[in-house]
Amino acid sequence: LTLTGAIRADVVAYQDAIVAARTQLTAARDRQVFKLDLVGIGDVSSARTSLNAADTALANADAYAKGALATAAADHAATLDALLVSVNAFDAVIASSADTTTISSQFQTAQASYQTAASRLGSALDAPNTQLATAQTSVTAAQTSLTSLSSRPDVALDPSRVDLAALQTALTND
């Protein structure tokens, strides 16, 4: 149950990591090179488009994490608490050598509720994870655009390449 209790902190850390990745993406996208309308530099335009797509995906991941995931995590925590109360009550009935019929039914109900909440929590993680994968793909596409044969010699893009490499690492760690 210690592992299960750590889920609460992990969900908060996950939500914070999504916000941090979006902040990092915004900083990378706000570099001067992406604000310029550079004629003839299609790679920069492609990278900007990819970063905009990544931002949309991260915004969606954030919304899912603060919505469905937060609700599922709260339900999971509540059903875990109810299960623990039921376990303690069951132990007390056993210790008193009383009839376990009623408490057994209550325990089974609490256990079924917990299993349902755990399943919902797993499903609720899928939506932001999918969006994070989409963001990662978009950031990779932006990095690929900035390292193409035509744009690789442009040293003005080096800081943006570094930003995107760091963002890729952050998204991989999320």
Short mmCIF file of C-alpha atoms in Angstrom, two decimals:
data_model
loop_
_atom_site.label_atom_id
_atom_site.label_comp_id
_atom_site.label_asym_id
_atom_site.label_seq_id
_atom_site.Cartn_x
_atom_site.Cartn_y
_atom_site.Cartn_z
CA LEU A 1 0.00 0.00 0.00
CA THR A 2 2.99 2.31 0.31
CA LEU A 3 3.45 2.17 -3.46
CA THR A 4 -0.22 2.87 -3.99
CA GLY A 5 -0.07 5.85 -1.64
CA ALA A 6 2.83 7.30 -3.62
CA ILE A 7 0.53 7.67 -6.61
CA ARG A 8 -0.83 10.92 -5.18
CA ALA A 9 2.60 12.54 -5.17
CA ASP A 10 3.49 11.02 -8.54
CA VAL A 11 0.40 12.49 -10.22
CA VAL A 12 1.26 15.95 -8.89
CA ALA A 13 4.86 15.56 -10.07
CA TYR A 14 3.59 14.41 -13.48
CA GLN A 15 1.31 17.45 -13.75
CA ASP A 16 4.20 19.74 -12.77
CA ALA A 17 6.50 18.11 -15.34
CA ILE A 18 3.97 18.76 -18.11
CA VAL A 19 3.77 22.43 -17.13
CA ALA A 20 7.57 22.65 -17.00
CA ALA A 21 7.88 21.06 -20.46
CA ARG A 22 5.37 23.52 -21.87
CA THR A 23 7.29 26.42 -20.30
CA GLN A 24 10.49 25.08 -21.82
CA LEU A 25 8.79 24.72 -25.20
CA THR A 26 7.49 28.28 -25.04
CA ALA A 27 10.98 29.57 -24.27
CA ALA A 28 12.42 27.63 -27.22
CA ARG A 29 9.67 28.76 -29.57
CA ASP A 30 10.01 32.38 -28.47
CA ARG A 31 13.61 32.60 -29.64
CA GLN A 32 14.10 35.42 -32.11
CA VAL A 33 14.84 33.04 -34.97
CA PHE A 34 11.28 31.64 -34.81
CA LYS A 35 9.73 35.10 -34.66
CA LEU A 36 11.36 36.25 -37.87
CA ASP A 37 9.65 35.66 -41.14
CA LEU A 38 12.76 34.40 -42.86
CA VAL A 39 12.14 34.18 -46.57
CA GLY A 40 13.70 31.14 -48.14
CA ILE A 41 14.30 29.35 -44.86
CA GLY A 42 11.60 26.73 -45.01
CA ASP A 43 13.34 24.67 -42.33
CA VAL A 44 12.74 27.39 -39.74
CA SER A 45 9.11 27.66 -40.80
CA SER A 46 8.72 23.89 -40.58
CA ALA A 47 10.34 23.85 -37.15
CA ARG A 48 8.00 26.65 -35.98
CA THR A 49 4.98 24.70 -37.24
CA SER A 50 6.20 21.58 -35.43
CA LEU A 51 6.71 23.54 -32.21
CA ASN A 52 3.20 24.96 -32.47
CA ALA A 53 1.88 21.41 -32.83
CA ALA A 54 3.95 20.34 -29.82
CA ASP A 55 2.52 23.24 -27.81
CA THR A 56 -1.02 22.17 -28.67
CA ALA A 57 -0.24 18.60 -27.61
CA LEU A 58 1.28 19.79 -24.32
CA ALA A 59 -1.73 22.04 -23.67
CA ASN A 60 -3.97 19.01 -24.20
CA ALA A 61 -1.78 16.86 -21.94
CA ASP A 62 -2.00 19.54 -19.25
CA ALA A 63 -5.79 19.71 -19.57
CA TYR A 64 -6.13 15.93 -19.35
CA ALA A 65 -3.74 15.76 -16.40
CA LYS A 66 -5.60 18.47 -14.49
CA GLY A 67 -9.01 17.11 -15.47
CA ALA A 68 -9.63 13.41 -15.95
CA LEU A 69 -6.34 12.31 -14.39
CA ALA A 70 -6.77 14.50 -11.31
CA THR A 71 -10.32 13.24 -10.85
CA ALA A 72 -9.26 9.61 -11.29
CA ALA A 73 -6.37 10.08 -8.85
CA ALA A 74 -8.71 11.59 -6.25
CA ASP A 75 -11.18 8.72 -6.71
CA HIS A 76 -8.33 6.25 -6.43
CA ALA A 77 -7.16 7.86 -3.18
CA ALA A 78 -10.68 7.87 -1.75
CA THR A 79 -11.31 4.22 -2.60
CA LEU A 80 -7.91 3.29 -1.19
CA ASP A 81 -8.80 5.02 2.06
CA ALA A 82 -12.17 3.22 2.12
CA LEU A 83 -10.44 -0.11 1.46
CA LEU A 84 -8.03 0.47 4.34
CA VAL A 85 -10.91 1.30 6.67
CA SER A 86 -12.64 -1.89 5.54
CA VAL A 87 -9.48 -3.96 6.12
CA ASN A 88 -9.11 -2.56 9.63
CA ALA A 89 -12.79 -3.21 10.37
CA PHE A 90 -12.44 -6.75 9.05
CA ASP A 91 -9.39 -7.31 11.27
CA ALA A 92 -11.31 -6.00 14.27
CA VAL A 93 -14.21 -8.39 13.60
CA ILE A 94 -11.81 -11.30 13.23
CA ALA A 95 -10.02 -10.34 16.46
CA SER A 96 -13.33 -10.26 18.31
CA SER A 97 -14.34 -13.65 16.90
CA ALA A 98 -17.61 -12.14 15.65
CA ASP A 99 -19.56 -13.08 12.54
CA THR A 100 -17.71 -11.87 9.42
CA THR A 101 -20.63 -12.09 6.99
CA THR A 102 -21.49 -8.38 6.93
CA ILE A 103 -17.92 -7.12 7.08
CA SER A 104 -16.89 -9.56 4.33
CA SER A 105 -19.50 -8.06 2.05
CA GLN A 106 -18.35 -4.53 2.91
CA PHE A 107 -14.73 -5.49 2.25
CA GLN A 108 -15.60 -7.04 -1.12
CA THR A 109 -17.49 -3.90 -2.12
CA ALA A 110 -14.58 -1.69 -1.06
CA GLN A 111 -12.14 -3.92 -2.93
CA ALA A 112 -14.25 -3.84 -6.10
CA SER A 113 -14.51 -0.05 -5.87
CA TYR A 114 -10.76 0.21 -5.44
CA GLN A 115 -10.09 -2.06 -8.43
CA THR A 116 -12.45 0.02 -10.57
CA ALA A 117 -10.76 3.24 -9.48
CA ALA A 118 -7.32 1.77 -10.17
CA SER A 119 -8.45 0.79 -13.66
CA ARG A 120 -9.86 4.28 -14.27
CA LEU A 121 -6.58 5.79 -13.09
CA GLY A 122 -4.64 3.67 -15.57
CA SER A 123 -6.98 4.71 -18.37
CA ALA A 124 -6.79 8.37 -17.30
CA LEU A 125 -3.00 8.23 -17.72
CA ASP A 126 -3.36 7.17 -21.35
CA ALA A 127 -4.73 10.50 -22.61
CA PRO A 128 -1.91 12.77 -21.38
CA ASN A 129 0.68 10.11 -22.27
CA THR A 130 -0.62 10.06 -25.85
CA GLN A 131 -0.38 13.85 -26.00
CA LEU A 132 3.16 13.77 -24.61
CA ALA A 133 4.14 11.27 -27.31
CA THR A 134 2.63 13.58 -29.93
CA ALA A 135 4.56 16.53 -28.49
CA GLN A 136 7.76 14.51 -28.53
CA THR A 137 7.22 13.58 -32.17
CA SER A 138 6.63 17.24 -33.05
CA VAL A 139 9.76 18.38 -31.19
CA THR A 140 11.76 15.70 -32.99
CA ALA A 141 10.40 16.98 -36.31
CA ALA A 142 11.42 20.53 -35.36
CA GLN A 143 14.90 19.33 -34.43
CA THR A 144 15.14 17.43 -37.72
CA SER A 145 14.18 20.59 -39.62
CA LEU A 146 16.89 22.60 -37.89
CA THR A 147 19.55 19.99 -38.58
CA SER A 148 18.78 19.42 -42.26
CA LEU A 149 21.53 19.79 -44.84
CA SER A 150 20.32 23.26 -45.79
CA SER A 151 20.01 24.64 -42.26
CA ARG A 152 22.84 22.83 -40.49
CA PRO A 153 25.50 25.41 -41.48
CA ASP A 154 23.45 28.27 -39.97
CA VAL A 155 25.06 28.84 -36.56
CA ALA A 156 22.26 31.25 -35.63
CA LEU A 157 20.11 28.15 -35.16
CA ASP A 158 22.52 26.53 -32.69
CA PRO A 159 20.82 27.92 -29.54
CA SER A 160 17.46 26.65 -30.82
CA ARG A 161 18.96 23.23 -31.50
CA VAL A 162 20.25 23.12 -27.93
CA ASP A 163 16.81 24.16 -26.60
CA LEU A 164 15.10 21.44 -28.60
CA ALA A 165 17.57 18.78 -27.51
CA ALA A 166 16.90 19.71 -23.87
CA LEU A 167 13.16 19.67 -24.51
CA GLN A 168 13.40 16.22 -26.08
CA THR A 169 15.17 15.00 -22.95
CA ALA A 170 12.50 16.58 -20.72
CA LEU A 171 9.70 14.95 -22.71
CA THR A 172 11.45 11.59 -22.61
CA ASN A 173 11.77 11.84 -18.84
CA ASP A 174 8.11 12.79 -18.39
#
